[in-house]
């Protein structure tokens, strides 16, 4: 129902229209009347009607002045004008304020009804459009972080992306990119870790490095793009804050991240900066675990681009740790396809395969490592690329299956902790996936939500709602008659009795009052 205010200085007309029109049938509710524009403006401020039917000729403030003031103060209000023949041309000036509905006096209830039905239909269509746009904005806001991450990943790795793509995405994201001076930071976790640790590191970095524009995970690496104008201060100050990120992460997880920091450069040249960070990470062989490496730490001749292929063995290892056998097989097919197409000397090809296999060995448990290590000697004896591929693929599938079992156990452990948090905090109306993620040390809410649904079969919000209602029903069964607003306050609905009742009925099939009735007889 849309709220309606009726304004006319003639008492008989005001009372007559009020009584003869079936307001509800027209989809409206008459919430008040006024005798002039001044009184109407005061009532609009209090009653907030959606529709105002107003006469044009009134003392004090006429209908046109009322519409003019409302267009400034309450632009969402829609007007229907009542006017006589002599005032009709004058009334048409109200069109500049969006008035499209006029009724010539004298008018009957049918004419008023038809005008209201038409206006209500317009308001329904407007509300529908606004809900659609609001829904679109909400959906976009939810996926925008993932879109930003994917863009940065594609921009760094896809050489076909150019300035036109940059212009498109900066408009989509609402941030300037083309003219920005930037710096890249690449994090690599050196010890055994879970994929969610990268999310935690990403969140800590975003908290401490306020210049972060974009970030993404690439295999076992976390890549962060910082805005770094030339007048932003010394590099030493930035390195101190990056070191703080590393120390906070280590204090939580006891895992050393090695960090590479690029030089400054424009966004359009960020691929070159990314290659620099990769070469900085390669230099970690000569340094301690958890080092912070910049271009100045590397001899100039080592910063040249080498003519070699990138097997992306870290990506393979990440897929193995995720327990994703299908993607592991697919990625190995791709990698061996690259080796086949390059037609290197057999010893060079074998060295790439041994490099990949050695990376897999690092993923093995202590019990499995001996068996996998003995495979190095077997690989050295194989004489064809096909046999190398078959051996590595079988080993990768076997290792992935082990991680898949571990991954399922790990997910169950995470969900168990989430369930404990829910059980301890379900009375808090602010409980959400985001607050749970914060309690679990910077873990990503989207990631936790996916794990939760995978293990429990329910969305997090649905589970919490059902849990609260179950607790409320237990309370009713123990206590008998209890106030609904008290239940809403006790069980996480912030004292909103109406909303609690709606949810309670949706879950149990009964209103709280109906549910209590058998308990009190």
C-alpha positions as CSV (number, residue, x, y, z in Angstrom):
1,X,0.0,0.0,0.0
2,X,1.2,3.5,-0.9
3,X,0.5,6.2,1.7
4,X,-1.6,9.1,0.5
5,X,-2.3,12.7,1.7
6,X,-5.4,14.6,0.5
7,X,-5.2,18.4,0.4
8,X,-8.1,20.8,-0.3
9,X,-9.2,24.1,1.3
10,X,-12.9,23.2,0.8
11,X,-14.1,21.1,3.8
12,X,-17.0,19.4,1.9
13,X,-14.8,18.4,-1.0
14,X,-12.1,17.1,1.4
15,X,-14.6,15.0,3.4
16,X,-16.5,13.9,0.4
17,X,-13.4,12.5,-1.5
18,X,-12.1,11.0,1.8
19,X,-15.3,9.0,2.2
20,X,-16.3,7.9,-1.3
21,X,-13.0,6.7,-2.7
22,X,-12.0,3.1,-2.1
23,X,-8.4,3.8,-1.3
24,X,-7.4,0.2,-0.6
25,X,-8.8,-1.0,-3.9
26,X,-6.5,1.5,-5.7
27,X,-3.5,0.2,-3.8
28,X,-3.3,3.2,-1.4
29,X,-3.9,4.2,2.2
30,X,-5.3,7.6,3.2
31,X,-3.0,8.6,6.0
32,X,-4.1,12.2,6.4
33,X,-5.8,15.4,5.1
34,X,-4.8,19.1,5.0
35,X,-6.7,22.3,4.4
36,X,-3.8,24.3,2.7
37,X,-0.2,24.0,1.4
38,X,1.4,25.1,4.7
39,X,-0.4,22.4,6.7
40,X,0.2,19.9,4.0
41,X,4.0,20.6,4.0
42,X,4.1,20.0,7.8
43,X,2.1,16.7,7.4
44,X,4.3,15.5,4.6
45,X,7.4,15.9,6.8
46,X,5.7,13.7,9.5
47,X,3.6,11.2,7.5
48,X,6.0,10.8,4.5
49,X,3.3,10.0,2.0
50,X,4.1,8.5,-1.4
51,X,1.2,10.3,-3.1
52,X,-0.4,13.7,-2.6
53,X,-3.7,14.7,-4.1
54,X,-3.9,18.5,-3.9
55,X,-6.1,21.4,-5.1
56,X,-4.3,24.2,-6.9
57,X,-6.1,27.2,-5.5
58,X,-5.6,27.4,-1.7
59,X,-4.9,30.3,0.7
60,X,-1.5,30.7,2.3
61,X,0.4,28.3,0.0
62,X,-1.3,27.1,-3.2
63,X,-0.8,23.7,-4.8
64,X,1.9,24.9,-7.2
65,X,4.0,26.3,-4.4
66,X,3.5,23.1,-2.4
67,X,4.7,21.0,-5.4
68,X,7.7,23.3,-5.9
69,X,8.8,23.0,-2.2
70,X,8.3,19.3,-2.2
71,X,10.4,18.9,-5.4
72,X,13.2,20.3,-3.4
73,X,12.6,18.6,0.0
74,X,10.8,15.4,-0.9
75,X,11.5,14.7,-4.6
76,X,10.2,11.1,-4.3
77,X,6.6,12.2,-3.6
78,X,4.2,11.9,-6.5
79,X,1.3,14.5,-7.1
80,X,-2.2,14.4,-8.5
81,X,-3.5,17.9,-9.1
82,X,-7.2,19.0,-8.6
83,X,-8.0,22.0,-10.8
84,X,-10.9,23.9,-12.3
85,X,-11.1,24.8,-16.0
86,X,-10.0,28.4,-15.4
87,X,-6.8,27.2,-13.7
88,X,-5.9,24.3,-16.0
89,X,-3.3,26.2,-18.2
90,X,-1.8,27.6,-15.0
91,X,-1.6,24.1,-13.5
92,X,0.3,22.7,-16.5
93,X,3.3,24.7,-15.3
94,X,3.6,22.0,-12.6
95,X,4.9,19.7,-15.3
96,X,8.4,21.1,-14.9
97,X,8.3,19.5,-11.4
98,X,7.3,16.1,-12.9
99,X,3.5,16.3,-12.3
100,X,1.7,14.2,-14.9
101,X,-1.7,13.6,-13.4
102,X,-4.5,16.1,-13.4
103,X,-8.2,15.9,-12.4
104,X,-10.6,18.6,-13.5
105,X,-13.2,19.6,-10.9
106,X,-15.8,18.4,-10.4
107,X,-14.5,14.8,-10.5
108,X,-16.0,11.6,-9.3
109,X,-14.6,8.6,-7.4
110,X,-14.1,6.6,-10.6
111,X,-11.9,9.3,-12.1
112,X,-9.8,9.5,-8.9
113,X,-9.6,5.7,-8.8
114,X,-8.3,5.5,-12.4
115,X,-5.7,8.2,-11.8
116,X,-4.5,6.5,-8.7
117,X,-4.3,3.0,-10.3
118,X,-2.2,4.5,-13.1
119,X,0.1,6.3,-10.6
120,X,0.4,3.2,-8.4
121,X,1.4,1.2,-11.5
122,X,4.2,3.8,-12.2
123,X,5.4,3.6,-8.6
124,X,5.4,-0.2,-8.7
125,X,7.5,-0.1,-11.9
126,X,9.8,2.4,-10.4
127,X,10.3,0.3,-7.3
128,X,10.9,-2.7,-9.4
129,X,13.6,-0.9,-11.4
130,X,15.2,0.4,-8.2
131,X,15.2,-3.1,-6.6
132,X,16.7,-4.5,-9.8
133,X,19.4,-1.9,-9.9
134,X,20.1,-2.3,-6.1
135,X,20.3,-6.0,-6.6
136,X,22.7,-5.6,-9.5
137,X,24.9,-3.2,-7.4
138,X,24.9,-5.7,-4.5
139,X,25.8,-8.6,-6.7
140,X,28.5,-6.5,-8.4
141,X,29.9,-5.4,-5.0
142,X,30.1,-9.0,-4.0
143,X,32.0,-10.2,-7.0
144,X,34.1,-7.0,-7.5
145,X,36.9,-8.1,-5.2
146,X,37.2,-11.4,-7.2
147,X,37.1,-9.4,-10.5
148,X,39.9,-7.2,-9.3
149,X,42.0,-10.1,-8.3
150,X,41.4,-11.9,-11.7
151,X,42.2,-8.7,-13.6
152,X,45.6,-8.2,-11.9
153,X,46.4,-11.9,-12.5
154,X,45.4,-11.6,-16.2
155,X,47.1,-8.2,-16.6
156,X,50.5,-9.6,-15.3
157,X,50.4,-12.8,-17.3
158,X,48.5,-11.8,-20.5
159,X,50.7,-9.9,-22.9
160,X,47.7,-9.0,-25.2
161,X,46.3,-6.7,-22.5
162,X,47.0,-3.0,-23.3
163,X,46.1,0.6,-22.5
164,X,42.5,0.2,-23.8
165,X,41.9,-2.7,-21.4
166,X,43.4,-0.6,-18.6
167,X,41.0,2.2,-19.3
168,X,38.0,-0.1,-19.3
169,X,38.9,-1.7,-15.9
170,X,39.8,1.5,-14.2
171,X,36.3,2.8,-15.0
172,X,34.8,-0.5,-13.8
173,X,36.7,-0.4,-10.5
174,X,36.4,3.4,-10.0
175,X,40.1,3.8,-9.5
176,X,42.8,5.5,-11.7
177,X,45.4,3.1,-13.1
178,X,46.8,4.4,-16.4
179,X,48.7,7.4,-14.9
180,X,49.7,5.7,-11.6
181,X,53.3,5.1,-10.5
182,X,53.2,1.7,-8.8
183,X,55.3,-0.8,-7.0
184,X,54.8,-4.6,-6.8
185,X,55.3,-6.8,-3.8
186,X,55.5,-10.6,-4.2
187,X,55.2,-12.8,-1.2
188,X,56.2,-16.5,-1.1
189,X,55.5,-18.8,1.9
190,X,58.6,-20.9,2.5
191,X,57.3,-23.5,5.0
192,X,54.4,-26.0,4.7
193,X,51.2,-24.0,4.5
194,X,47.5,-24.2,3.7
195,X,46.0,-22.1,0.9
196,X,44.0,-20.0,3.4
197,X,47.3,-18.7,4.8
198,X,47.7,-16.7,1.6
199,X,44.3,-15.1,2.3
200,X,45.4,-14.3,5.8
201,X,48.6,-12.7,4.6
202,X,46.6,-10.7,2.0
203,X,44.3,-9.3,4.7
204,X,47.2,-8.4,7.0
205,X,49.0,-6.6,4.1
206,X,45.8,-4.7,3.3
207,X,45.5,-3.6,6.9
208,X,49.0,-2.3,7.2
209,X,49.8,-1.1,3.6
210,X,47.2,1.6,3.0
211,X,48.6,2.2,-0.6
212,X,47.3,-1.2,-1.8
213,X,45.3,-0.8,-5.0
214,X,45.0,-4.4,-6.1
215,X,46.1,-7.9,-4.9
216,X,45.8,-11.5,-6.1
217,X,47.2,-14.9,-5.5
218,X,49.2,-16.6,-8.3
219,X,50.0,-20.2,-7.4
220,X,51.9,-20.2,-4.1
221,X,52.5,-16.4,-4.4
222,X,50.6,-13.4,-3.2
223,X,51.0,-10.4,-5.5
224,X,50.2,-6.8,-4.2
225,X,50.1,-3.7,-6.3
226,X,50.9,-0.5,-4.4
227,X,50.4,3.1,-5.6
228,X,53.8,4.7,-5.1
229,X,54.0,8.3,-6.3
230,X,57.5,9.7,-6.4
231,X,56.8,12.0,-3.5
232,X,55.3,9.3,-1.2
233,X,58.3,9.1,1.1
234,X,61.4,6.9,1.4
235,X,61.6,3.3,0.3
236,X,63.1,2.5,3.7
237,X,59.8,3.5,5.5
238,X,57.9,1.3,3.1
239,X,60.2,-1.7,3.7
240,X,59.7,-1.2,7.5
241,X,56.0,-1.6,7.1
242,X,56.4,-4.6,4.8
243,X,58.6,-6.1,7.5
244,X,55.9,-5.5,10.0
245,X,53.4,-7.4,7.8
246,X,55.9,-10.3,7.7
247,X,56.4,-10.3,11.5
248,X,52.6,-10.2,12.3
249,X,52.0,-13.0,9.9
250,X,54.8,-15.1,11.5
251,X,53.5,-14.4,15.0
252,X,50.1,-15.9,14.0
253,X,51.1,-18.8,11.9
254,X,54.9,-19.4,12.5
255,X,55.4,-19.5,8.7
256,X,58.2,-17.4,7.0
257,X,57.2,-15.4,4.0
258,X,60.0,-14.4,1.6
259,X,59.2,-11.0,0.1
260,X,60.4,-9.4,-3.2
261,X,59.8,-5.7,-3.8
262,X,60.1,-4.2,-7.3
263,X,61.3,-0.7,-8.3
264,X,58.8,2.0,-9.0
265,X,57.2,2.3,-12.5
266,X,54.0,3.1,-14.3
267,X,51.2,0.7,-14.4
268,X,51.6,0.0,-18.1
269,X,55.1,-1.3,-17.4
270,X,54.0,-3.5,-14.4
271,X,54.8,-6.8,-16.2
272,X,58.4,-5.8,-16.2
273,X,58.2,-5.0,-12.5
274,X,56.6,-8.4,-12.0
275,X,59.5,-10.2,-13.8
276,X,61.8,-8.2,-11.5
277,X,60.1,-9.6,-8.4
278,X,60.3,-13.1,-9.7
279,X,64.1,-12.7,-10.2
280,X,64.3,-11.3,-6.7
281,X,62.6,-14.4,-5.4
282,X,65.0,-16.7,-7.3
283,X,67.8,-14.9,-5.5
284,X,66.5,-16.2,-2.2
285,X,68.8,-19.3,-2.6
286,X,71.7,-17.1,-1.4
287,X,69.8,-15.6,1.5
288,X,68.0,-16.7,4.7
289,X,64.4,-17.8,4.7
290,X,62.0,-15.0,5.2
291,X,64.2,-12.4,3.5
292,X,63.0,-9.1,2.1
293,X,64.7,-8.7,-1.3
294,X,64.8,-5.7,-3.6
295,X,66.4,-5.1,-7.0
296,X,69.3,-3.4,-5.3
297,X,70.2,-6.8,-3.7
298,X,70.8,-8.5,-7.1
299,X,73.8,-7.9,-9.4
300,X,72.7,-5.9,-12.5
301,X,73.6,-8.7,-14.9
302,X,71.2,-11.1,-13.2
303,X,68.2,-8.8,-13.8
304,X,68.2,-9.5,-17.5
305,X,65.3,-11.5,-18.9
306,X,66.3,-15.1,-19.6
307,X,65.3,-17.1,-22.6
308,X,63.7,-20.1,-20.9
309,X,60.2,-21.6,-20.4
310,X,58.3,-21.3,-17.1
311,X,57.0,-24.7,-16.1
312,X,54.9,-23.0,-13.3
313,X,55.7,-25.9,-11.0
314,X,54.5,-23.9,-8.0
315,X,51.0,-23.8,-9.6
316,X,51.1,-27.6,-10.0
317,X,52.1,-27.9,-6.3
318,X,49.3,-25.6,-5.2
319,X,46.8,-27.8,-7.1
320,X,48.2,-30.9,-5.6
321,X,47.9,-29.4,-2.1
322,X,44.3,-28.5,-2.9
323,X,43.6,-32.1,-3.7
324,X,42.3,-31.3,-7.2
325,X,43.2,-34.4,-9.2
326,X,41.4,-33.3,-12.4
327,X,43.2,-29.9,-12.6
328,X,46.6,-31.5,-11.7
329,X,46.2,-33.9,-14.7
330,X,45.1,-31.1,-17.0
331,X,48.0,-28.9,-16.0
332,X,50.6,-31.7,-16.4
333,X,49.2,-32.3,-19.9
334,X,49.7,-28.7,-20.7
335,X,53.3,-28.6,-19.3
336,X,54.4,-31.7,-21.1
337,X,52.8,-30.3,-24.2
338,X,55.0,-27.2,-23.9
339,X,58.1,-29.4,-23.5
340,X,57.1,-31.5,-26.6
341,X,56.6,-28.4,-28.7
342,X,59.9,-26.8,-27.7
343,X,62.0,-29.9,-28.8
344,X,64.8,-29.2,-26.4
345,X,67.8,-31.4,-26.1
346,X,66.7,-34.5,-24.1
347,X,69.0,-33.6,-21.2
348,X,67.5,-30.1,-21.0
349,X,64.0,-31.6,-21.1
350,X,64.9,-34.1,-18.4
351,X,66.2,-31.3,-16.2
352,X,62.9,-29.5,-16.4
353,X,61.1,-32.7,-15.4
354,X,63.4,-33.3,-12.5
355,X,62.9,-29.7,-11.4
356,X,59.1,-30.4,-11.4
357,X,59.5,-33.7,-9.6
358,X,61.8,-32.2,-7.0
359,X,59.1,-29.6,-6.3
360,X,56.7,-32.4,-5.7
361,X,59.1,-34.1,-3.3
362,X,59.0,-31.0,-1.1
363,X,55.2,-31.7,-0.6
364,X,55.7,-35.2,0.7
365,X,55.3,-36.2,4.3
366,X,58.3,-37.7,6.0
367,X,57.0,-41.2,5.5
368,X,56.5,-40.8,1.7
369,X,59.6,-38.7,1.0
370,X,62.0,-41.7,0.8
371,X,59.8,-43.5,-1.8
372,X,59.4,-40.3,-3.9
373,X,63.1,-39.5,-3.7
374,X,64.1,-42.9,-5.1
375,X,62.0,-41.9,-8.1
376,X,64.7,-39.4,-9.1
377,X,67.0,-42.2,-10.1
378,X,64.2,-44.0,-12.1
379,X,63.4,-40.7,-13.9
380,X,67.1,-40.4,-14.9
381,X,66.9,-43.7,-16.7
382,X,63.7,-43.1,-18.8
383,X,64.5,-42.3,-22.4
384,X,61.3,-40.8,-23.9
385,X,59.2,-37.8,-23.0
386,X,56.1,-40.1,-22.9
387,X,57.6,-42.3,-20.3
388,X,58.7,-39.3,-18.2
389,X,55.2,-37.9,-18.4
390,X,53.6,-41.2,-17.4
391,X,55.9,-41.5,-14.4
392,X,55.4,-38.0,-13.2
393,X,51.6,-38.1,-13.7
394,X,51.2,-41.3,-11.7
395,X,53.3,-39.8,-8.8
396,X,51.4,-36.5,-8.9
397,X,48.0,-38.3,-8.8
398,X,49.1,-40.4,-5.9
399,X,50.4,-37.4,-4.0
400,X,47.2,-35.4,-4.8
401,X,45.0,-38.2,-3.4
402,X,46.9,-38.0,-0.1
403,X,46.4,-34.2,0.1
404,X,42.7,-34.6,-0.8
405,X,42.2,-36.8,2.3
406,X,44.2,-34.3,4.3
407,X,42.2,-31.4,2.8
408,X,38.9,-32.9,3.8
409,X,40.1,-33.4,7.3
410,X,41.5,-29.9,7.4
411,X,38.2,-28.4,6.2
412,X,36.3,-30.3,8.8
413,X,38.6,-29.0,11.5
414,X,38.0,-25.4,10.3
415,X,34.2,-25.9,10.2
416,X,34.4,-27.4,13.8
417,X,36.0,-24.2,15.0
418,X,33.3,-22.1,13.2
419,X,30.6,-24.2,14.9
420,X,32.2,-23.6,18.2
421,X,32.2,-19.8,17.6
422,X,28.5,-20.0,16.6
423,X,27.6,-22.0,19.7
424,X,29.3,-19.4,21.9
425,X,28.1,-16.3,20.2
426,X,24.7,-17.0,18.6
427,X,23.0,-14.6,20.9
428,X,25.0,-11.7,19.4
429,X,22.9,-10.1,16.6
430,X,26.2,-8.9,15.0
431,X,27.4,-12.5,14.4
432,X,28.2,-12.9,10.7
433,X,30.6,-14.8,8.4
434,X,32.8,-11.7,8.5
435,X,33.1,-11.6,12.3
436,X,33.8,-15.3,12.4
437,X,36.6,-14.9,9.8
438,X,38.1,-12.1,12.0
439,X,38.1,-14.5,15.0
440,X,39.9,-17.0,12.9
441,X,42.9,-14.8,12.3
442,X,42.4,-12.9,9.1
443,X,40.9,-15.8,7.2
444,X,38.8,-14.9,4.1
445,X,35.0,-14.9,4.6
446,X,34.2,-16.1,1.1
447,X,36.6,-19.1,1.5
448,X,35.2,-19.9,4.9
449,X,31.6,-19.7,3.5
450,X,32.4,-22.2,0.7
451,X,34.1,-24.6,3.2
452,X,31.2,-24.3,5.6
453,X,28.6,-25.1,3.0
454,X,30.7,-28.0,1.6
455,X,31.0,-29.7,5.0
456,X,27.6,-28.9,6.5
457,X,25.5,-28.7,3.3
458,X,24.1,-25.3,4.5
459,X,24.9,-21.7,3.9
460,X,26.4,-20.1,7.0
461,X,23.6,-17.6,7.5
462,X,20.9,-20.3,7.2
463,X,22.7,-22.5,9.7
464,X,22.9,-19.6,12.2
465,X,19.3,-18.8,11.8
466,X,18.2,-22.4,12.3
467,X,20.5,-22.7,15.3
468,X,19.0,-19.6,16.9
469,X,15.4,-20.7,16.3
470,X,16.2,-24.2,17.7
471,X,17.5,-22.5,20.9
472,X,14.4,-20.3,21.0
473,X,12.1,-23.3,20.8
474,X,14.0,-25.0,23.6
475,X,13.6,-21.9,25.7
476,X,9.8,-21.9,25.0
477,X,9.5,-25.5,25.9
478,X,11.3,-25.0,29.2
479,X,9.7,-21.7,30.2
480,X,6.2,-21.9,28.7
481,X,4.8,-18.4,28.1
482,X,7.4,-15.8,27.2
483,X,7.4,-12.4,25.5
484,X,8.3,-12.6,21.8
485,X,10.5,-9.5,22.0
486,X,12.4,-11.1,24.8
487,X,13.1,-14.1,22.6
488,X,14.2,-11.8,19.8
489,X,16.6,-10.1,22.2
490,X,17.9,-13.3,23.7
491,X,18.5,-15.2,20.4
492,X,20.3,-12.8,18.2
493,X,17.6,-10.9,16.5
494,X,18.4,-7.5,18.1
495,X,15.0,-7.3,19.8
496,X,13.2,-7.1,16.5
497,X,10.1,-9.1,17.4
498,X,8.4,-8.8,14.1
499,X,11.4,-10.2,12.2
500,X,11.9,-12.9,14.7
501,X,8.3,-14.0,14.4
502,X,8.6,-14.1,10.6
503,X,11.7,-16.3,10.7
504,X,10.3,-18.5,13.5
505,X,7.2,-19.3,11.4
506,X,9.3,-19.9,8.3
507,X,11.5,-22.4,10.2
508,X,8.9,-24.1,12.4
509,X,5.7,-23.6,10.5
510,X,4.1,-21.8,13.5
511,X,4.3,-18.3,15.0
512,X,5.9,-18.1,18.4
513,X,2.5,-17.4,19.9
514,X,1.0,-20.6,18.4
515,X,4.0,-22.6,19.4
516,X,3.6,-21.4,23.0
517,X,-0.1,-22.1,23.2
518,X,0.2,-25.9,23.8
519,X,2.8,-25.2,26.4
520,X,0.5,-23.0,28.5
521,X,-2.5,-25.3,28.5
